[in-house]
PDB file of C-alpha atoms in Angstrom:
ATOM      1  CA  MET A  26      56.034 -20.796 -13.831  1.00 54.00           C
ATOM      2  CA  GLU A  27      57.713 -19.937 -17.113  1.00 55.00           C
ATOM      3  CA  GLN A  28      59.087 -23.498 -17.432  1.00 60.00           C
ATOM      4  CA  ARG A  29      55.448 -24.892 -16.971  1.00 63.00           C
ATOM      5  CA  SER A  30      53.952 -22.581 -19.705  1.00 64.00           C
ATOM      6  CA  GLY A  31      56.877 -23.530 -21.979  1.00 62.00           C
ATOM      7  CA  GLU A  32      56.162 -27.152 -21.421  1.00 68.00           C
ATOM      8  CA  HIS A  33      52.510 -26.650 -21.969  1.00 59.00           C
ATOM      9  CA  ALA A  34      53.286 -24.903 -25.369  1.00 58.00           C
ATOM     10  CA  VAL A  35      55.616 -27.755 -26.433  1.00 56.00           C
ATOM     11  CA  PHE A  36      52.942 -30.329 -25.430  1.00 53.00           C
ATOM     12  CA  SER A  37      50.246 -28.426 -27.364  1.00 52.00           C
ATOM     13  CA  LEU A  38      52.582 -28.155 -30.365  1.00 46.00           C
ATOM     14  CA  LEU A  39      53.160 -31.938 -30.257  1.00 45.00           C
ATOM     15  CA  ILE A  40      49.418 -32.705 -30.028  1.00 50.00           C
ATOM     16  CA  LEU A  41      48.734 -30.390 -32.969  1.00 41.00           C
ATOM     17  CA  SER A  42      51.505 -32.032 -34.977  1.00 43.00           C
ATOM     18  CA  VAL A  43      50.089 -35.358 -34.308  1.00 42.00           C
ATOM     19  CA  LEU A  44      46.666 -34.220 -35.379  1.00 39.00           C
ATOM     20  CA  LEU A  45      47.892 -32.721 -38.592  1.00 38.00           C
ATOM     21  CA  ILE A  46      49.814 -35.889 -39.411  1.00 48.00           C
ATOM     22  CA  ALA A  47      46.688 -38.072 -38.873  1.00 41.00           C
ATOM     23  CA  LEU A  48      44.566 -35.613 -40.923  1.00 37.00           C
ATOM     24  CA  THR A  49      47.153 -35.862 -43.805  1.00 40.00           C
ATOM     25  CA  VAL A  50      47.119 -39.724 -43.607  1.00 38.00           C
ATOM     26  CA  VAL A  51      43.303 -39.688 -43.698  1.00 40.00           C
ATOM     27  CA  VAL A  52      43.153 -37.403 -46.698  1.00 38.00           C
ATOM     28  CA  VAL A  53      45.828 -39.234 -48.654  1.00 38.00           C
ATOM     29  CA  CYS A  54      44.380 -42.674 -47.811  1.00 37.00           C
ATOM     30  CA  SER A  55      40.862 -41.618 -48.884  1.00 39.00           C
ATOM     31  CA  GLY A  56      42.282 -41.386 -52.456  1.00 42.00           C
ATOM     32  CA  CYS A  57      43.636 -45.047 -51.981  1.00 42.00           C
ATOM     33  CA  ALA A  58      40.187 -46.599 -51.881  1.00 42.00           C
ATOM     34  CA  LYS A  59      39.426 -48.982 -54.706  1.00 47.00           C
ATOM     35  CA  LYS A  60      37.630 -47.051 -57.417  1.00 52.00           C
ATOM     36  CA  ILE A  61      35.580 -49.102 -59.897  1.00 63.00           C
ATOM     37  CA  ALA A  62      35.507 -47.597 -63.447  1.00 61.00           C
ATOM     38  CA  THR A  63      32.174 -48.209 -65.047  1.00 66.00           C
ATOM     39  CA  PRO A  64      32.492 -48.870 -68.879  1.00 78.00           C
ATOM     40  CA  ASP A  65      30.544 -46.553 -71.071  1.00 86.00           C
ATOM     41  CA  ASP A  66      29.722 -49.461 -73.454  1.00 93.00           C
ATOM     42  CA  PRO A  67      27.191 -52.308 -72.501  1.00 97.00           C
ATOM     43  CA  LYS A  68      29.630 -54.986 -73.955  1.00 96.00           C
ATOM     44  CA  ASP A  69      32.435 -53.751 -71.731  1.00 96.00           C
ATOM     45  CA  ALA A  70      30.122 -53.577 -68.689  1.00 97.00           C
ATOM     46  CA  VAL A  71      29.191 -57.216 -69.204  1.00 96.00           C
ATOM     47  CA  GLU A  72      32.905 -58.173 -69.616  1.00 95.00           C
ATOM     48  CA  THR A  73      33.687 -56.244 -66.453  1.00 95.00           C
ATOM     49  CA  TYR A  74      30.874 -58.032 -64.529  1.00 94.00           C
ATOM     50  CA  LEU A  75      31.726 -61.562 -65.815  1.00 93.00           C
ATOM     51  CA  ASN A  76      35.483 -61.076 -65.170  1.00 92.00           C
ATOM     52  CA  ALA A  77      34.657 -59.888 -61.620  1.00 93.00           C
ATOM     53  CA  LEU A  78      32.519 -62.996 -61.007  1.00 91.00           C
ATOM     54  CA  ALA A  79      35.283 -65.262 -62.478  1.00 89.00           C
ATOM     55  CA  GLU A  80      37.855 -63.706 -60.170  1.00 90.00           C
ATOM     56  CA  SER A  81      35.526 -63.630 -57.099  1.00 89.00           C
ATOM     57  CA  ASP A  82      35.951 -59.799 -57.047  1.00 94.00           C
ATOM     58  CA  TRP A  83      32.500 -59.299 -55.322  1.00 93.00           C
ATOM     59  CA  ASP A  84      32.992 -55.578 -54.773  1.00 96.00           C
ATOM     60  CA  THR A  85      33.194 -55.042 -58.577  1.00 96.00           C
ATOM     61  CA  ALA A  86      30.479 -57.640 -59.426  1.00 95.00           C
ATOM     62  CA  TYR A  87      28.034 -56.134 -56.966  1.00 96.00           C
ATOM     63  CA  TYR A  88      28.904 -52.622 -58.300  1.00 97.00           C
ATOM     64  CA  MET A  89      27.971 -53.611 -61.720  1.00 96.00           C
ATOM     65  CA  VAL A  90      24.417 -54.826 -60.875  1.00 96.00           C
ATOM     66  CA  ASP A  91      21.359 -52.665 -61.056  1.00 96.00           C
ATOM     67  CA  LYS A  92      19.526 -50.850 -58.181  1.00 96.00           C
ATOM     68  CA  ASN A  93      16.665 -53.423 -58.281  1.00 95.00           C
ATOM     69  CA  THR A  94      19.199 -56.198 -57.462  1.00 94.00           C
ATOM     70  CA  LYS A  95      20.875 -54.274 -54.817  1.00 95.00           C
ATOM     71  CA  ASP A  96      17.471 -53.368 -53.245  1.00 95.00           C
ATOM     72  CA  ASN A  97      16.570 -57.049 -53.015  1.00 93.00           C
ATOM     73  CA  HIS A  98      19.956 -58.524 -52.079  1.00 93.00           C
ATOM     74  CA  SER A  99      22.867 -57.314 -49.929  1.00 95.00           C
ATOM     75  CA  GLN A 100      26.300 -57.899 -51.270  1.00 95.00           C
ATOM     76  CA  GLU A 101      26.752 -60.844 -48.926  1.00 95.00           C
ATOM     77  CA  GLU A 102      23.477 -62.462 -50.146  1.00 94.00           C
ATOM     78  CA  PHE A 103      24.473 -61.887 -53.702  1.00 92.00           C
ATOM     79  CA  GLU A 104      27.904 -63.527 -53.144  1.00 92.00           C
ATOM     80  CA  GLU A 105      26.507 -66.446 -51.240  1.00 91.00           C
ATOM     81  CA  ALA A 106      23.657 -67.143 -53.777  1.00 88.00           C
ATOM     82  CA  THR A 107      26.056 -66.857 -56.653  1.00 85.00           C
ATOM     83  CA  ASN A 108      28.479 -69.266 -55.079  1.00 82.00           C
ATOM     84  CA  THR A 109      25.667 -71.659 -54.004  1.00 82.00           C
ATOM     85  CA  VAL A 110      23.720 -71.805 -57.114  1.00 76.00           C
ATOM     86  CA  TYR A 111      26.446 -71.775 -59.756  1.00 74.00           C
ATOM     87  CA  GLY A 112      29.481 -73.233 -57.932  1.00 76.00           C
ATOM     88  CA  PRO A 113      32.962 -73.770 -59.227  1.00 79.00           C
ATOM     89  CA  GLU A 114      31.816 -75.022 -62.706  1.00 81.00           C
ATOM     90  CA  PHE A 115      30.138 -71.586 -63.230  1.00 81.00           C
ATOM     91  CA  LYS A 116      33.446 -69.766 -62.648  1.00 81.00           C
ATOM     92  CA  GLU A 117      35.362 -72.123 -64.903  1.00 84.00           C
ATOM     93  CA  MET A 118      32.670 -71.415 -67.648  1.00 85.00           C
ATOM     94  CA  LEU A 119      33.166 -67.758 -67.213  1.00 86.00           C
ATOM     95  CA  THR A 120      36.701 -68.071 -68.498  1.00 86.00           C
ATOM     96  CA  ARG A 121      35.347 -69.336 -71.774  1.00 90.00           C
ATOM     97  CA  ILE A 122      32.804 -66.503 -72.395  1.00 92.00           C
ATOM     98  CA  GLU A 123      33.148 -64.053 -75.186  1.00 94.00           C
ATOM     99  CA  VAL A 124      30.910 -61.098 -75.833  1.00 95.00           C
ATOM    100  CA  VAL A 125      29.619 -61.368 -79.422  1.00 96.00           C
ATOM    101  CA  ASP A 126      26.853 -58.805 -79.895  1.00 96.00           C
ATOM    102  CA  SER A 127      24.986 -55.954 -78.308  1.00 96.00           C
ATOM    103  CA  GLN A 128      21.733 -54.162 -78.903  1.00 97.00           C
ATOM    104  CA  THR A 129      20.988 -50.827 -77.274  1.00 97.00           C
ATOM    105  CA  SER A 130      17.632 -48.993 -77.131  1.00 97.00           C
ATOM    106  CA  GLY A 131      17.593 -45.902 -75.058  1.00 96.00           C
ATOM    107  CA  ASP A 132      18.630 -46.844 -71.425  1.00 97.00           C
ATOM    108  CA  SER A 133      18.289 -50.724 -72.107  1.00 97.00           C
ATOM    109  CA  ALA A 134      20.595 -53.039 -73.714  1.00 98.00           C
ATOM    110  CA  THR A 135      20.996 -56.683 -74.452  1.00 97.00           C
ATOM    111  CA  VAL A 136      24.494 -58.230 -74.720  1.00 97.00           C
ATOM    112  CA  THR A 137      24.941 -61.590 -76.311  1.00 97.00           C
ATOM    113  CA  ILE A 138      27.598 -63.676 -74.836  1.00 96.00           C
ATOM    114  CA  ARG A 139      28.883 -67.149 -76.105  1.00 95.00           C
ATOM    115  CA  ASP A 140      30.541 -70.067 -74.455  1.00 94.00           C
ATOM    116  CA  LYS A 141      33.488 -70.602 -76.737  1.00 93.00           C
ATOM    117  CA  VAL A 142      33.622 -74.321 -76.041  1.00 92.00           C
ATOM    118  CA  THR A 143      29.859 -75.318 -76.398  1.00 92.00           C
ATOM    119  CA  GLY A 144      28.936 -72.527 -78.745  1.00 94.00           C
ATOM    120  CA  ASN A 145      25.841 -71.799 -76.530  1.00 94.00           C
ATOM    121  CA  ASN A 146      24.662 -68.148 -76.671  1.00 96.00           C
ATOM    122  CA  MET A 147      23.214 -66.339 -73.578  1.00 94.00           C
ATOM    123  CA  GLU A 148      21.998 -62.888 -73.022  1.00 95.00           C
ATOM    124  CA  GLU A 149      22.605 -60.321 -70.379  1.00 95.00           C
ATOM    125  CA  LYS A 150      20.164 -57.489 -69.931  1.00 97.00           C
ATOM    126  CA  LEU A 151      21.486 -54.151 -68.891  1.00 97.00           C
ATOM    127  CA  VAL A 152      19.983 -50.774 -67.846  1.00 97.00           C
ATOM    128  CA  ARG A 153      21.605 -47.424 -67.760  1.00 97.00           C
ATOM    129  CA  GLU A 154      21.350 -45.910 -64.196  1.00 97.00           C
ATOM    130  CA  ASP A 155      22.779 -42.400 -63.639  1.00 94.00           C
ATOM    131  CA  GLY A 156      24.712 -42.768 -66.802  1.00 94.00           C
ATOM    132  CA  GLU A 157      26.246 -46.087 -65.978  1.00 96.00           C
ATOM    133  CA  TRP A 158      25.403 -49.579 -67.515  1.00 97.00           C
ATOM    134  CA  LYS A 159      24.356 -51.953 -64.868  1.00 97.00           C
ATOM    135  CA  VAL A 160      23.592 -55.801 -65.287  1.00 97.00           C
ATOM    136  CA  THR A 161      19.987 -56.534 -64.556  1.00 94.00           C
ATOM    137  CA  SER A 162      19.811 -60.334 -64.990  1.00 64.00           C
ATOM    138  CA  PRO A 163      22.397 -61.820 -62.604  1.00 55.00           C
ATOM    139  CA  ASP A 164      19.879 -62.907 -59.790  1.00 50.00           C
ATOM    140  CA  PRO A 165      20.748 -66.517 -59.239  1.00 50.00           C
ATOM    141  CA  GLU A 166      17.480 -67.302 -57.316  1.00 48.00           C
TER     142      GLU A 166
END
């Protein structure tokens, strides 16, 4: 009988050890998740967004868009529409873009970007949501 209770204690200790190890792994790995730093400046937010699109980093690109865009499009729809409407030429063009100006008024901003090859200027509109700048004009539809 004593041997049985001793085996039970060892088995219980083994189970407890496995659970503690599993819990430790979960806690440690929760800090491993990709964290996206949102720039404090509208220019930097646009650069982050455009670089993410150029690199097909859809998690970052989608994170950088405003709530309205997210309410109307899932991340998968956003990715598919961007790829379908803009295609490979768009991604190539993104590598030639430079941010040239930024105008901020309260929680809104307009960032002017330029294609370094053609000289064409374009504007990206942003809104500050919960203290973070988000792109409001990426909707490819």
